[in-house]
Every structure is written in C-alpha cells, then in structure tokens.
Coordinates of C-alpha atoms and ligand atoms in Angstrom, one line a residue:
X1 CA -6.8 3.2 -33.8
X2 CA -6.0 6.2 -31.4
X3 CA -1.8 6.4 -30.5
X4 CA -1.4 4.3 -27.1
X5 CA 1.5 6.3 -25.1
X6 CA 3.3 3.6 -23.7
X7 CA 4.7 3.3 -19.6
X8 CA 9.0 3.3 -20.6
X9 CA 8.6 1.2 -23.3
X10 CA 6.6 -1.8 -21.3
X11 CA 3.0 -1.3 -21.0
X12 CA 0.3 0.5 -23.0
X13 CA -1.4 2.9 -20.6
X14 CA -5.6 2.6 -20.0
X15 CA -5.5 5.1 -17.9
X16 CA -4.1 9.0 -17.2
X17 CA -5.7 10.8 -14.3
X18 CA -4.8 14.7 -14.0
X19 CA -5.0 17.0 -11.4
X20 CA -8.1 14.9 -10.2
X21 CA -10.4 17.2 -7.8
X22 CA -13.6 15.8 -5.7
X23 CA -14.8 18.9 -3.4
X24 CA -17.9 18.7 -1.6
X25 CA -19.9 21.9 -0.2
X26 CA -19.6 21.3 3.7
X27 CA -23.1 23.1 5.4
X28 CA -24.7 23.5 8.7
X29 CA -27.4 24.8 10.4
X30 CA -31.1 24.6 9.7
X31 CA -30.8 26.7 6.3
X32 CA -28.4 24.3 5.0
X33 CA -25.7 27.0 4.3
X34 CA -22.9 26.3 2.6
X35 CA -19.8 27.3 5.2
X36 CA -17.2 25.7 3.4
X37 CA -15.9 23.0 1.1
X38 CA -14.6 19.5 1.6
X39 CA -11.8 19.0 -0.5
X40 CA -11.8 15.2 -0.8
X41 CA -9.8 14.7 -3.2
X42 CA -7.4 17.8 -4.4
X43 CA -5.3 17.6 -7.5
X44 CA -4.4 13.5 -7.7
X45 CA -1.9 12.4 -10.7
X46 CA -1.2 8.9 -11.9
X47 CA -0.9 7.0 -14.5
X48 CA -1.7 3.2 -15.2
X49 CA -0.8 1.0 -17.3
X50 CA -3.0 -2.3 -19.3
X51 CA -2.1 -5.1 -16.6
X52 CA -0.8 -2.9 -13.8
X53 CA -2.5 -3.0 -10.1
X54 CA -1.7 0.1 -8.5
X55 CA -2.2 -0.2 -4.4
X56 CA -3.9 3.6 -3.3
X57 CA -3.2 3.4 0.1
X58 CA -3.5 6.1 3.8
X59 CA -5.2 5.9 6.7
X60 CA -9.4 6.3 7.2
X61 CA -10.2 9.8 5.5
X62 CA -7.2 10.3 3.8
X63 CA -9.0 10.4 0.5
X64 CA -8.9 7.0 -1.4
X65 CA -12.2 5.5 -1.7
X66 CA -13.5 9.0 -2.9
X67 CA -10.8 8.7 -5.5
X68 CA -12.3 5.6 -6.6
X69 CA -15.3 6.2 -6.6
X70 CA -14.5 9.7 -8.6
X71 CA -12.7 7.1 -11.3
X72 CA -15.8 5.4 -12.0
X73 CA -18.1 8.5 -11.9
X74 CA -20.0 7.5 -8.6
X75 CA -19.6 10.9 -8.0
X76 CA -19.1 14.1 -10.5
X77 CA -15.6 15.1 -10.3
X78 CA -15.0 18.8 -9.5
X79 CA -12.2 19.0 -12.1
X80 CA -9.6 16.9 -13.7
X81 CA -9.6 14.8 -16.1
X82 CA -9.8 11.0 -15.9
X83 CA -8.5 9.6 -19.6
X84 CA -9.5 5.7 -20.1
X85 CA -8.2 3.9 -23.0
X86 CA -11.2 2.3 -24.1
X87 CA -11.4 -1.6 -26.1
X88 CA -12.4 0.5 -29.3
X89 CA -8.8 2.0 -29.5
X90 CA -10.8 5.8 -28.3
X91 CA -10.1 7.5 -25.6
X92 CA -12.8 9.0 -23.5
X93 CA -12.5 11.5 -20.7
X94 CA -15.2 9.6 -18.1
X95 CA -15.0 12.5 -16.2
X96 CA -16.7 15.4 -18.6
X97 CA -19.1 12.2 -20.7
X98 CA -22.7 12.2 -20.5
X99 CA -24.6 9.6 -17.7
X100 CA -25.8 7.5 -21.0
X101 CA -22.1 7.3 -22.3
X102 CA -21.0 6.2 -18.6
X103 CA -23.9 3.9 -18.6
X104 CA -21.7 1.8 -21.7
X105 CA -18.5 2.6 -20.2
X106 CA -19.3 0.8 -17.2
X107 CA -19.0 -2.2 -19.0
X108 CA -14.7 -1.7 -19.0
X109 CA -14.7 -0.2 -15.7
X110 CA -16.4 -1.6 -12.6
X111 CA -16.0 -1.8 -9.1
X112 CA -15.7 -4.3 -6.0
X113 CA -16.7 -3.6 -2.5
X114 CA -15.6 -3.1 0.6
X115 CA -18.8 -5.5 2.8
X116 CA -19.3 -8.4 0.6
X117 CA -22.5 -8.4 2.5
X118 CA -24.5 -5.2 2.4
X119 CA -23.2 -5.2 -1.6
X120 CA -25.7 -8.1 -2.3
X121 CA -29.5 -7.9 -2.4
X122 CA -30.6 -10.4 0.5
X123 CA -33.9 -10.9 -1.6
X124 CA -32.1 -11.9 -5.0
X125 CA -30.4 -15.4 -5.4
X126 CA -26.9 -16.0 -6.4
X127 CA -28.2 -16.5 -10.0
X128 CA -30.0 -13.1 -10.2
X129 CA -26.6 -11.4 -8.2
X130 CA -24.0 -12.1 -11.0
X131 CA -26.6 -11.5 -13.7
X132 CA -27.8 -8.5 -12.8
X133 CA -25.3 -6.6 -14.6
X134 CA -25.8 -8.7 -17.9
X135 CA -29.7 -7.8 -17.8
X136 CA -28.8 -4.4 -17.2
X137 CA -26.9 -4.1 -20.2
X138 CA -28.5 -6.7 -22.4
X139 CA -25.9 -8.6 -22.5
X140 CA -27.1 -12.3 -21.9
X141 CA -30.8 -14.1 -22.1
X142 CA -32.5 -17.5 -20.8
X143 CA -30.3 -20.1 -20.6
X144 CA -27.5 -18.3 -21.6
X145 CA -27.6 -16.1 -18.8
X146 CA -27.4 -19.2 -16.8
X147 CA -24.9 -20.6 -18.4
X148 CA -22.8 -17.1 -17.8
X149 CA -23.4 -17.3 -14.2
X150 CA -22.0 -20.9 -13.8
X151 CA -18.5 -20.4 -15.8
X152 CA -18.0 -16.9 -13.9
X153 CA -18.9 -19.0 -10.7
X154 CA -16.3 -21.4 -11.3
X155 CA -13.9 -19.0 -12.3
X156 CA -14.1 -17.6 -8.9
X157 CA -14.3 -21.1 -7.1
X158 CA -17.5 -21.3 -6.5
X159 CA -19.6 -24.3 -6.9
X160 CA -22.4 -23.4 -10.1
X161 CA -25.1 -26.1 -7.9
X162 CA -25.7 -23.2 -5.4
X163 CA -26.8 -20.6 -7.8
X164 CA -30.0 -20.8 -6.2
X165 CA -29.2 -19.8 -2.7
X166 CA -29.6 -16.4 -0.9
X167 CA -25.8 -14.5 0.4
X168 CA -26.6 -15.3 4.0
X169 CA -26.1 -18.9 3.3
X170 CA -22.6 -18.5 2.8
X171 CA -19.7 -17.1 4.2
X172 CA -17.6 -13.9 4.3
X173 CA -15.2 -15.1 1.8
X174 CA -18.1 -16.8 -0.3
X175 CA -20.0 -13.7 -0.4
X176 CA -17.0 -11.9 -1.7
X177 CA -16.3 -14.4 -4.1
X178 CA -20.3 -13.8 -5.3
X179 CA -18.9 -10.0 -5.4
X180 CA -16.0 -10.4 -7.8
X181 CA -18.0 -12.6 -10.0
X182 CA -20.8 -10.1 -10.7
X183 CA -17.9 -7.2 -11.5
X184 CA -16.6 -10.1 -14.2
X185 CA -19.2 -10.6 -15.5
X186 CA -19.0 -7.6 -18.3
X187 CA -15.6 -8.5 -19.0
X188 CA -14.3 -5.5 -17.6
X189 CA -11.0 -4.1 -18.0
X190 CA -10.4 -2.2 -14.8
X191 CA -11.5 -3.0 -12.2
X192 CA -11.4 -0.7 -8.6
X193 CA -11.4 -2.7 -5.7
X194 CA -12.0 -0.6 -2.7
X195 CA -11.0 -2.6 0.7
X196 CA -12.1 -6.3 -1.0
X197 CA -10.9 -7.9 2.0
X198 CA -10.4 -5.5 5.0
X199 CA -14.0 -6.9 5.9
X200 CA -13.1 -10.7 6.3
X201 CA -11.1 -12.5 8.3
X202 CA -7.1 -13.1 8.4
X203 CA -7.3 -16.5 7.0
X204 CA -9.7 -16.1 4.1
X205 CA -8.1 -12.7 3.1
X206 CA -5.2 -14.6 1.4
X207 CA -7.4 -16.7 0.0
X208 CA -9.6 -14.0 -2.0
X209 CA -6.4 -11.9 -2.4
X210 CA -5.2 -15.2 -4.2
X211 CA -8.2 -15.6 -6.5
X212 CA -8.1 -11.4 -7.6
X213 CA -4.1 -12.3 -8.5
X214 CA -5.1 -15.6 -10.4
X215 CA -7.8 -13.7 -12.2
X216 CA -5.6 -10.8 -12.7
X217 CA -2.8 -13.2 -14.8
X218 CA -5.6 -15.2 -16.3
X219 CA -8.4 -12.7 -18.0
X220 CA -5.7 -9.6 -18.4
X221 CA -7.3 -7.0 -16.0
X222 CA -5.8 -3.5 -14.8
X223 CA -6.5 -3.4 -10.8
X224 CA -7.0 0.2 -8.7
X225 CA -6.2 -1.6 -5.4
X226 CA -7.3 0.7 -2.7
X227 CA -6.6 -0.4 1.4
X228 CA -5.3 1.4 4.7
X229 CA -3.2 -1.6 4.8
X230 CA 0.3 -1.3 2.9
X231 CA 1.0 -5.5 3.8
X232 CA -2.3 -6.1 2.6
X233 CA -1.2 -4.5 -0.8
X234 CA 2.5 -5.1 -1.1
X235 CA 2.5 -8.6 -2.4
X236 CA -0.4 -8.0 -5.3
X237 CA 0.6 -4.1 -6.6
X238 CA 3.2 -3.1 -9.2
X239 CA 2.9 -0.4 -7.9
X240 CA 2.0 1.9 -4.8
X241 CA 0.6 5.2 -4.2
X242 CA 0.1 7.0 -0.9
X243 CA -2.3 9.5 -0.2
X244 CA -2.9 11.7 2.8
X245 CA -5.7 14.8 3.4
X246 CA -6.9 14.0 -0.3
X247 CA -3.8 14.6 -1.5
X248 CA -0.6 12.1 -3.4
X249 CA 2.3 12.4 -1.2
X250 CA 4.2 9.6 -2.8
X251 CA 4.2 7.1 -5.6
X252 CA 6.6 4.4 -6.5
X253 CA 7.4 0.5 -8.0
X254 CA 6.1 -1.2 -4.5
X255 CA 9.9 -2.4 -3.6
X256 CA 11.0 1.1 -4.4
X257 CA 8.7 2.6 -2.0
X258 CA 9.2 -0.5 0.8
X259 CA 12.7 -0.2 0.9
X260 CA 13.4 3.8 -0.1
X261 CA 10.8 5.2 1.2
X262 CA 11.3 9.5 0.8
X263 CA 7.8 10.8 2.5
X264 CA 8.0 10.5 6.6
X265 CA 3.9 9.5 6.0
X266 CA 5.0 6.6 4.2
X267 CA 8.1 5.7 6.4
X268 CA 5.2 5.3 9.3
X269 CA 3.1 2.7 7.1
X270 CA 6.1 0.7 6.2
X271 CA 7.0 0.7 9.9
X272 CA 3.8 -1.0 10.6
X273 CA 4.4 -4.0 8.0
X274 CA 5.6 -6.7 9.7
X275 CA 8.7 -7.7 8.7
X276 CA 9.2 -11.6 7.0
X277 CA 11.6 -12.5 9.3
X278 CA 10.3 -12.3 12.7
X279 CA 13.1 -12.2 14.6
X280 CA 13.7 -8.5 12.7
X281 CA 13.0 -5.9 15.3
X282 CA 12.2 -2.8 13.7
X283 CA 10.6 0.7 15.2
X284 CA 7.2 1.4 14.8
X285 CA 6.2 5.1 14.5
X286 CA 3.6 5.9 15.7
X287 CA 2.0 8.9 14.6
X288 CA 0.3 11.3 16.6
X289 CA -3.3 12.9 16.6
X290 CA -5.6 11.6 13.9
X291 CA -5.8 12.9 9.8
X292 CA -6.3 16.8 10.0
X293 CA -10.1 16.9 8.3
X294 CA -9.9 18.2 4.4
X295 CA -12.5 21.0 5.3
X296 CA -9.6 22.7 7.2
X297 CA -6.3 21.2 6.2
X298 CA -3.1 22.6 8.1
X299 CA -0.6 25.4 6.3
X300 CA 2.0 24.0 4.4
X301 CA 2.9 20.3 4.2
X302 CA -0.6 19.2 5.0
X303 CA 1.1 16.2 7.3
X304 CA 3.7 18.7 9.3
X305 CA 1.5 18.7 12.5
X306 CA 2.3 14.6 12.7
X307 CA 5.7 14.8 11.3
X308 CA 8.9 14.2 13.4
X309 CA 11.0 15.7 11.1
X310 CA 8.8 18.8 9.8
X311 CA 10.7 22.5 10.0
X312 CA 9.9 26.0 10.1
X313 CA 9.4 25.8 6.3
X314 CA 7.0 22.9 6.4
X315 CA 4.3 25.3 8.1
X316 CA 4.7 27.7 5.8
X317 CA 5.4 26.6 2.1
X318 CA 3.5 24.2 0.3
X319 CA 6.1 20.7 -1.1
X320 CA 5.9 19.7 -4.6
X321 CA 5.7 16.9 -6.0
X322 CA 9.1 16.3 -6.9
X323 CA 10.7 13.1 -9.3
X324 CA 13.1 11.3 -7.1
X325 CA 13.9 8.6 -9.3
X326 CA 12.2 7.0 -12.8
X327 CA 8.8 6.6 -11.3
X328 CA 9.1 7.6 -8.2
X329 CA 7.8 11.1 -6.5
X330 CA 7.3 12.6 -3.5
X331 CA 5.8 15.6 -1.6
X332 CA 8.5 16.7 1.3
X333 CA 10.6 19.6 1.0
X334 CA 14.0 17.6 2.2
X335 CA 12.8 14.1 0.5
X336 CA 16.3 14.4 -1.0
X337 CA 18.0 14.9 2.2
X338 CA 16.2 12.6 5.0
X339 CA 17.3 8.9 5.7
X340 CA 14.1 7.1 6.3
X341 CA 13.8 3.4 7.3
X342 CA 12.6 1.2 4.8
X343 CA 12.3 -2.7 4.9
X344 CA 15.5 -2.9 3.7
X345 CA 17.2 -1.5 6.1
X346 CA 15.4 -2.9 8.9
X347 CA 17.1 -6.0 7.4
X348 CA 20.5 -4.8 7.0
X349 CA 20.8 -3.9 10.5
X350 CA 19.7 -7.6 11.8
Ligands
SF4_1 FE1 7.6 16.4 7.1 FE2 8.3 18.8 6.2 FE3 8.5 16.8 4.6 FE4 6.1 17.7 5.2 S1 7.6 18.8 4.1 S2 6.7 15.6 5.2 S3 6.4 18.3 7.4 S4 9.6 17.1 6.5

C-alpha cells in the first residue's frame, strides 16, 4: 500500500494537481498558421482530499471547464502533473499514462455535464443510457445489467418502470438525474461535475444539488464542482477555488473565502451572492469590460485592467501566490493590506 499524505491530519488526499498547464496553438488564415498560443489553463495548484468537493469557480472563459476536462484527460495536458490516488493503494500520474491505462482509470474518475440533454443519445433508451458505461468496460451482462440500471435509478430518484423511455420524455431535472446515474454507475470515486445545474431551472436546481449531496454522504465520493455561480456552490463545497484568465487567484475553506475574502476578483463574486437575510443591503461590484482573452493576457496581475484597487505595480510585476492563512492563498500583491467585504461584514454592518 503506497503512503497516503494526509490534508492536516483529517482526510487522505486522492488527488494533487501541480503546476497544471492546457495551451492550445491559436491559428488563422487559410494555411492554418500557428500565430500564437491559448493558454487555457496556466500553472493550476490544488489539492483534494477523499470526501472533499472543491467548488472551481470564475466567470465564462476564465479557465474552469478546461481544467476539468484536463483532470480527466479529455484533453492532453501541456504540462503538470495530475497525481490520483487510485482504489489499488497506487498512485498514477493520469496526465503522462497511456489512452489504454486511462481507458481503466476512467472507471474512478468520471464526469457529469453541463446540458443533461445533448449528453444523452436521443436514439438510446434510459436502459441502454446508464449501461453504456458498464458494456464498455465489461462490467455487467443480461439481466444483471438490468438489474444495475434499476438500483442506480433509484438511487437517483428515478422510477426503474421507465427504463424503457427515450430522454425527451422527461424533464430537465429528470434528464439530469439519467446523467448522474450513468457517471455512478462504475462506482467512481471522483467525480467532476462541470455546471450540473446551470442548465435547469431555479426550482429543480436545489433539488439535483440535493441528490449530488445525498449521494455524496451516502457512496463516499470526492466532488470537482465547477460553476460561474459562487451561491450555487457555497452550500455543497468544503472548499472554494477561484480562477481567472486560466489562472488560481484564490483558494480557501468556503466560509473562509465568503467572509475574508483577500483577491478583489473574488470580493466581486461574493458581492453578487445574495445575502440570507434580505433585508441586508450590500454593494454589488460590478466589474468592468469582460475577461481579457488568455491568447493575450494583460501585464502583471492578469485582473488589474478590472480592478478598483490595482497600482502602478500591478501592471508591471506578476503576484504570487501567497499563504494567507492554513489553507488559504491568494494572488494580489497587497492581499495582506486590503479590507474587502465579505458576507460577514455585510452582516455586521446591518
Ligand atoms: Fe488588484 Fe493589484 Fe491585487 Fe491584481 S495585484 S488583484 S490589480 S490589487
């Protein structure tokens, strides 16, 4: 059995991503020439432990989905390494193994999508949906493979009688129930849920954020969380990390970062959660212009063009990623100095 570092003393880690890099060639014209590079995703860090959902969070383009996607090897990382802790006791870096060996490792890691529609085959029935993966990987036959399907549909709160219908015969929230019951249905171990909800509506998002926590507590999964929503993430994470222009600008326990916030990027997103109490008035900021595009980021702090606090020195000199507190960092040159407004506050001053 390979040594499992463990996360202070609480949790065994499954996964340690370093100095993660996804860099597409960016070309134009009719030759095709490459004219630069896309760098999607541009030296991520993190760490997570057996058990723990992360929340990845930032606006459209900021980076995130690639950096899923990346985790599970939907695309070929550029560099980094991506270390999972696999059920064996091995570890395996998924991002230098062979297509065969990711073929098995899919098993542990899998993902669900953002359109519970377009991610199921209209032709295929609800049966032949969840047990794809288990023909794929020889995993169930005949009646058994029946029998599969109907616990994982009841596990997700779906009635096993309507196996034999087609997706458009149910809902939004159905569909993406039919979604997270073919990503079970390996027994995976972490799972990456890229926007599982953003495409439903307000009332049945609670209700599939809901059935992810239940199945999170009852079969012992790890969760990669990823929305450009923080209140859509701040009740299910442990734990949240922001990114912006394919880069980490801050990571932190969830109430950590909700109340002490230390990047201004993150101050803006917490800004927009409403508050529980709403007869708390607190400021929105509203950030100017849109995310710089990651073929051309801007000098410096990559966000000082939308920052209200930014300096000469922000245009100029690159912020580290500096440890503000046990598991807490942040890129800002003054994120020791600023005062920005977390929840907390907001509910001080009330
Ligand atoms: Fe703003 Fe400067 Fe901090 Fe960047 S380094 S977030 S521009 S204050």
């Amino acid at each position: 059995m390979a040594d499992r570092p463990a996360d202070n003393g609480k949790r065994d880690i499954i996964l340690k991503v370093k100095d993660l890099k996804m860099h597409f060639p960016l070309r134009q014209g009719m030759l095709q020439r490459r004219v630069g590079t896309i760098k999607a995703v541009d030296g991520v860090s993190f760490e997570l432990g057996e058990q723990e959902v992360m929340g990845l969070v930032g606006e459209s383009g900021c980076g995130k989905t690639t950096v899923g996607r990346t985790l599970l090897r939907l695309y070929d990382p550029t560099g980094g390494e991506v270390l999972f802790h696999r059920s064996d006791g091995s570890w395996v870096d998924v991002a230098k193994i062979s297509r065969k060996e990711m073929k098995d490792l899919r098993k542990e890691m899998r993902m669900i999508f953002q359109d519970p529609f377009s991610s199921l085959n209209p032709r295929l029935t609800v049966r032949d949906i969840i047990a794809e993966p288990l023909v794929i990987h020889g995993e169930a036959t005949g009646s058994a493979t029946t029998e599969r399907v109907a616990e994982l549909m009841q596990a997700v709160g779906l009635k096993p009688a309507y196996m034999g219908r087609y997706p458009h015969e149910f809902s939004g929230g159905q569909r993406q129930r039919i979604g997270v019951a073919r990503t079970l249905a390996l027994n995976p171990r972490l799972i990456v849920a890229d926007e599982p909800v953003s495409a439903l509506d307000v009332s049945v998002q609670a209700q599939v954020l809901n059935l992810l926590q239940t199945l999170k507590d009852e079969l012992r999964l790890t969760f990669i969380f990823i929305s450009h929503d923080l209140s859509v993430v701040e009740h299910i994470c442990d734990k949240i990390a922001v990114m912006y222009v394919g880069k980490l600008v801050e990571l932190a326990p969830t109430d950590e970062l909700l109340r002490n916030p230390k990047h201004p990027y993150t101050e803006a997103l917490v800004s927009a959660v409403p508050p529980a109490d709403p007869l708390i008035k607190m400021e929105r900021i509203i950030l100017e212009g849109d995310v710089p595009s990651p073929a051309n980021p801007p000098s410096g702090c990559i966000f000082h063009p939308r920052c209200r606090y930014a300096k000469e020195i922000c245009q100029e000199e690159v912020p580290p990623l500096v440890n503000i507190a046990p598991n807490h960092v942040a890129r800002c040159h003054f994120a020791d100095e600023l005062e920005l407004q977390g929840v907390a506050d907001v509910a001080n001053e009330a």
